[in-house]
Coordinates of C-alpha atoms in Angstrom, one line a residue:
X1 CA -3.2 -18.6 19.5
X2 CA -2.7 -15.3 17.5
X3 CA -4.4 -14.3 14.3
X4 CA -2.2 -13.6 11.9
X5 CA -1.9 -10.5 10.4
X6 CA -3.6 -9.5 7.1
X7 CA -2.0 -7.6 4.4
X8 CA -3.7 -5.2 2.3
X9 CA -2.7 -3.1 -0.9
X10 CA -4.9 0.0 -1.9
X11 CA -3.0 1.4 -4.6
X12 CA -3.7 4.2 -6.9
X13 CA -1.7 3.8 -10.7
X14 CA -1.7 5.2 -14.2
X15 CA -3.6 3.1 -17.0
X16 CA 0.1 1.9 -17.6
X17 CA 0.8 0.9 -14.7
X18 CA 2.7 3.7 -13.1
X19 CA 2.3 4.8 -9.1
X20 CA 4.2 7.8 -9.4
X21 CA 6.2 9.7 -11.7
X22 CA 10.4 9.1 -12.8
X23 CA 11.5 11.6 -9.6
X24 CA 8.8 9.6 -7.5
X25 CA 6.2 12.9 -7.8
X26 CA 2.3 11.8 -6.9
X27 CA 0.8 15.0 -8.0
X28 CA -0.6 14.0 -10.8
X29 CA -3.2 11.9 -8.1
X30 CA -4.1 15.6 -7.3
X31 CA -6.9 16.2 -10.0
X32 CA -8.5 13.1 -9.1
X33 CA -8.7 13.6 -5.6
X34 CA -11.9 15.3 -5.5
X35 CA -13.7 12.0 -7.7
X36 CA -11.9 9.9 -5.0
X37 CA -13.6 11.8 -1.7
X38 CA -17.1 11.2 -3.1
X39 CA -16.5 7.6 -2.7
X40 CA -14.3 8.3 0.7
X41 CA -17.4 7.0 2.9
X42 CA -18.6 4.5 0.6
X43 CA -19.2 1.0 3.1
X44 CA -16.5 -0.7 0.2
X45 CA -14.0 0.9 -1.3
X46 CA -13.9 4.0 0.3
X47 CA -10.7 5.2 1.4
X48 CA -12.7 6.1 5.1
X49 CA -13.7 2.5 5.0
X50 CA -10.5 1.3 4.5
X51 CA -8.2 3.2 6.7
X52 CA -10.7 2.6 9.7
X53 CA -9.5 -1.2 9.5
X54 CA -6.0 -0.3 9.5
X55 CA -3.7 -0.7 12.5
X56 CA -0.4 -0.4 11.2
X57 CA 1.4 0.3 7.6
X58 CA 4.2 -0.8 5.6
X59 CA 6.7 1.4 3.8
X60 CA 9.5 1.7 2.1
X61 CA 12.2 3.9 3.0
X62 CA 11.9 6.2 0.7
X63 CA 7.6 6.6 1.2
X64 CA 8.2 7.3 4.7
X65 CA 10.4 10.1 3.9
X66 CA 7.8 10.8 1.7
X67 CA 4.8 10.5 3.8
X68 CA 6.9 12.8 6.6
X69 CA 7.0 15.6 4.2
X70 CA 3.0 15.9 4.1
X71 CA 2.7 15.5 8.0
X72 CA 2.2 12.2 9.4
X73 CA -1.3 11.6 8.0
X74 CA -1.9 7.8 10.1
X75 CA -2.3 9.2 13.2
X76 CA -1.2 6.3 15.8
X77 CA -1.4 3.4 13.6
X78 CA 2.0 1.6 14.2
X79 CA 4.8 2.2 10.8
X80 CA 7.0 -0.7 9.9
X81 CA 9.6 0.9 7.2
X82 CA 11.6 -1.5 4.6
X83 CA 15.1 -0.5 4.9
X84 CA 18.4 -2.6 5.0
X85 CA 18.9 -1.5 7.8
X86 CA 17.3 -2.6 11.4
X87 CA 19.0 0.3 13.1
X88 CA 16.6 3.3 10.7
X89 CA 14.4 5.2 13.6
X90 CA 12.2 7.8 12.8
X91 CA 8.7 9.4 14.0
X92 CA 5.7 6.9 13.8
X93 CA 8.8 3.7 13.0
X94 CA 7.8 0.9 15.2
X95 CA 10.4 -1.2 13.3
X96 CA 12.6 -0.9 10.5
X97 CA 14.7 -3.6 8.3
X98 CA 14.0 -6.4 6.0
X99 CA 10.8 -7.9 5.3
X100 CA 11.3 -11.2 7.3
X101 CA 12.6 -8.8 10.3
X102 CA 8.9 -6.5 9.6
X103 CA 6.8 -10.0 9.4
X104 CA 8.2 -11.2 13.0
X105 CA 7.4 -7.4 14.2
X106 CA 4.3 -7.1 13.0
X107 CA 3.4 -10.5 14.2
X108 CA 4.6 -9.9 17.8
X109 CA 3.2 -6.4 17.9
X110 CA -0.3 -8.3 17.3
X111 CA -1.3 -6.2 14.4
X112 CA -4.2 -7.1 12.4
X113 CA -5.0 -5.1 9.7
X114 CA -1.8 -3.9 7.7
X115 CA -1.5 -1.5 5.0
X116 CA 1.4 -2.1 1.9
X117 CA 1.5 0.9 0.7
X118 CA 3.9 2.7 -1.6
X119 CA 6.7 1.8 -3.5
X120 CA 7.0 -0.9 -6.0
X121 CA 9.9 -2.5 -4.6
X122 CA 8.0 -2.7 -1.5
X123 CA 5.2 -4.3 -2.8
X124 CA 7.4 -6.8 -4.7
X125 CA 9.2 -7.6 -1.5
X126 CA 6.0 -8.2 0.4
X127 CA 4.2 -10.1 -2.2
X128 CA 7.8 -12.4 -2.5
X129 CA 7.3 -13.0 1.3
X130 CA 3.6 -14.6 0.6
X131 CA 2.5 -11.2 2.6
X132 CA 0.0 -10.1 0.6
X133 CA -3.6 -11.4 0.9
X134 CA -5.3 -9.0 -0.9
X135 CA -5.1 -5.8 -3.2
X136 CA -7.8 -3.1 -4.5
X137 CA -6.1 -1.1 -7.1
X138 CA -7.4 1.9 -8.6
X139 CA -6.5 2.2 -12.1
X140 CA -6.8 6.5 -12.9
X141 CA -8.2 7.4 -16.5
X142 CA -4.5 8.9 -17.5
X143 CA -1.5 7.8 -19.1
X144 CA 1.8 8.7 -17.7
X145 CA 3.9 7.6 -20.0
X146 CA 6.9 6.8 -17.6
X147 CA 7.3 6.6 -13.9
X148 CA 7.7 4.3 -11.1
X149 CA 6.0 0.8 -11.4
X150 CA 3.0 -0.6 -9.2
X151 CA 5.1 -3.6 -8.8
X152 CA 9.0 -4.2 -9.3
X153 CA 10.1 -6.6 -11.3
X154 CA 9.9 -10.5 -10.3
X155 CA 8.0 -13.6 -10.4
X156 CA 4.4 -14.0 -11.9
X157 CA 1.7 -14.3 -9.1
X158 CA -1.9 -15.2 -10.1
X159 CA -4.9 -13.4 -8.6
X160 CA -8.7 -14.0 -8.5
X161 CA -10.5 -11.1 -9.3
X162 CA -13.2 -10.4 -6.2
X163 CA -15.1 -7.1 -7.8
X164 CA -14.8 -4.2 -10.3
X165 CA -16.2 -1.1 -9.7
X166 CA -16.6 2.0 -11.9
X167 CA -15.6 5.2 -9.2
X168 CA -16.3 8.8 -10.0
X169 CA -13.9 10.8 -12.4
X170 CA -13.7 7.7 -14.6
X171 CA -11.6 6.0 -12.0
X172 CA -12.0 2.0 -11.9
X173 CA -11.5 0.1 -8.9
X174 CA -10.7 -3.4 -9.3
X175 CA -11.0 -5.7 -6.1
X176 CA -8.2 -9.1 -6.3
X177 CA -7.3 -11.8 -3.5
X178 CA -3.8 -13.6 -4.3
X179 CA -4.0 -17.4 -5.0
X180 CA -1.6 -19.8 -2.9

C-alpha cells in the first residue's frame, strides 16, 4: 500500500500577517535573507534541511509565474500548480487544476514530501482539503502594514504548537502540526 503524501508549509510573513506585499512584491524578504542563510544548514529549520526532504511543490498560479521569473529554483522536484484549469502546462508543471485534481496527482505520482508554498488562497485551499499536516512559519521582525495574507479567508483550523525558535535577525520560527 502507498504512503500517503505529507504536506508541508514553510512560510515566511510580516508580524501582521502579511506574505507579500498589495502587487504580490517579496522584496521586502530581501534584508532578511542574509539572517535566514546562517540557519540554512541548521539539522531543524534550516531552509537546506528542509528542501532536501522535498520531492515535489504546490503553487498557485500566479507563484509559479512568479517563481519562473527568478529561474526555476527546485531543480527536478515535480510542480503541481492550482489553477481552474487542468489544461495550464508550463516548465517544471507535472499537473495543473483544482486541488482534489492535484491530491489524486500527487498521490499517483507517489510523492512524499510536498511543499505548499506561496499564495494564500493556496494555502486556504489546501488546508480546506485536510492537506496540510504540518506548517513552520517564520514570523519577520517588520510590519508591512498591507499586503497579501498568509492565509485567505475561511474556516478556523486549530493547531498544536510543536516548537518556537528564536532565528538570527530577530526572526522567530514557530513549529505547528494541524489537529484532526
Amino acid at each position: 500500500m502507498q504512503t500517503a503524501p505529507h504536506f508541508v508549509g514553510y512560510i515566511a510573513m510580516s508580524l501582521d500577517g502579511f506574505i507579500a506585499t498589495p502587487d504580490g512584491g517579496v522584496e521586502w524578504l530581501d534584508q532578511f535573507n542574509t539572517a535566514l542563510s546562517e540557519c540554512s544548514s541548521e539539522d531543524a529549520g534550516g531552509y537546506n534541511a528542509f528542501i532536501e526532504k522535498v520531492d515535489a511543490v504546490l503553487m498557485g498560479r500566479t507563484t509559479y509565474n512568479q517563481v519562473l521569473g527568478w529561474g526555476w529554483p527546485y531543480g527536478e522536484r515535480a510542480g503541481y500548480v492550482l489553477s481552474h484549469r487542468r489544461d495550464f502546462t508550463g516548465d517544471h508543471v507535472t499537473a495543473a487544476g483544482p486541488i482534489e485534481h492535484l491530491r489524486d496527482a500527487i498521490q499517483t505520482n507517489g510523492h512524499k514530501h510536498v511543499w505548499v508554498m506561496g499564495g494564500g488562497a493556496t494555502q486556504r485551499a489546501t488546508l480546506d482539503a485536510g492537506m496540510f499536516d504540518e506548517l513552520s512559519l517564520f514570523v519577520m521582525p517588520t510590519l508591512l502594514g498591507d499586503g497579501l495574507p498568509c492565509f485567505a479567508k475561511g474556516t478556523q483550523r486549530n493547531l498544536s504548537l510543536n516548537n518556537v525558535a528564536a532565528k538570527p535577525g530577530g526572526i522567530l520560527q514557530i513549529d505547528y502540526t494541524f489537529k484532526e
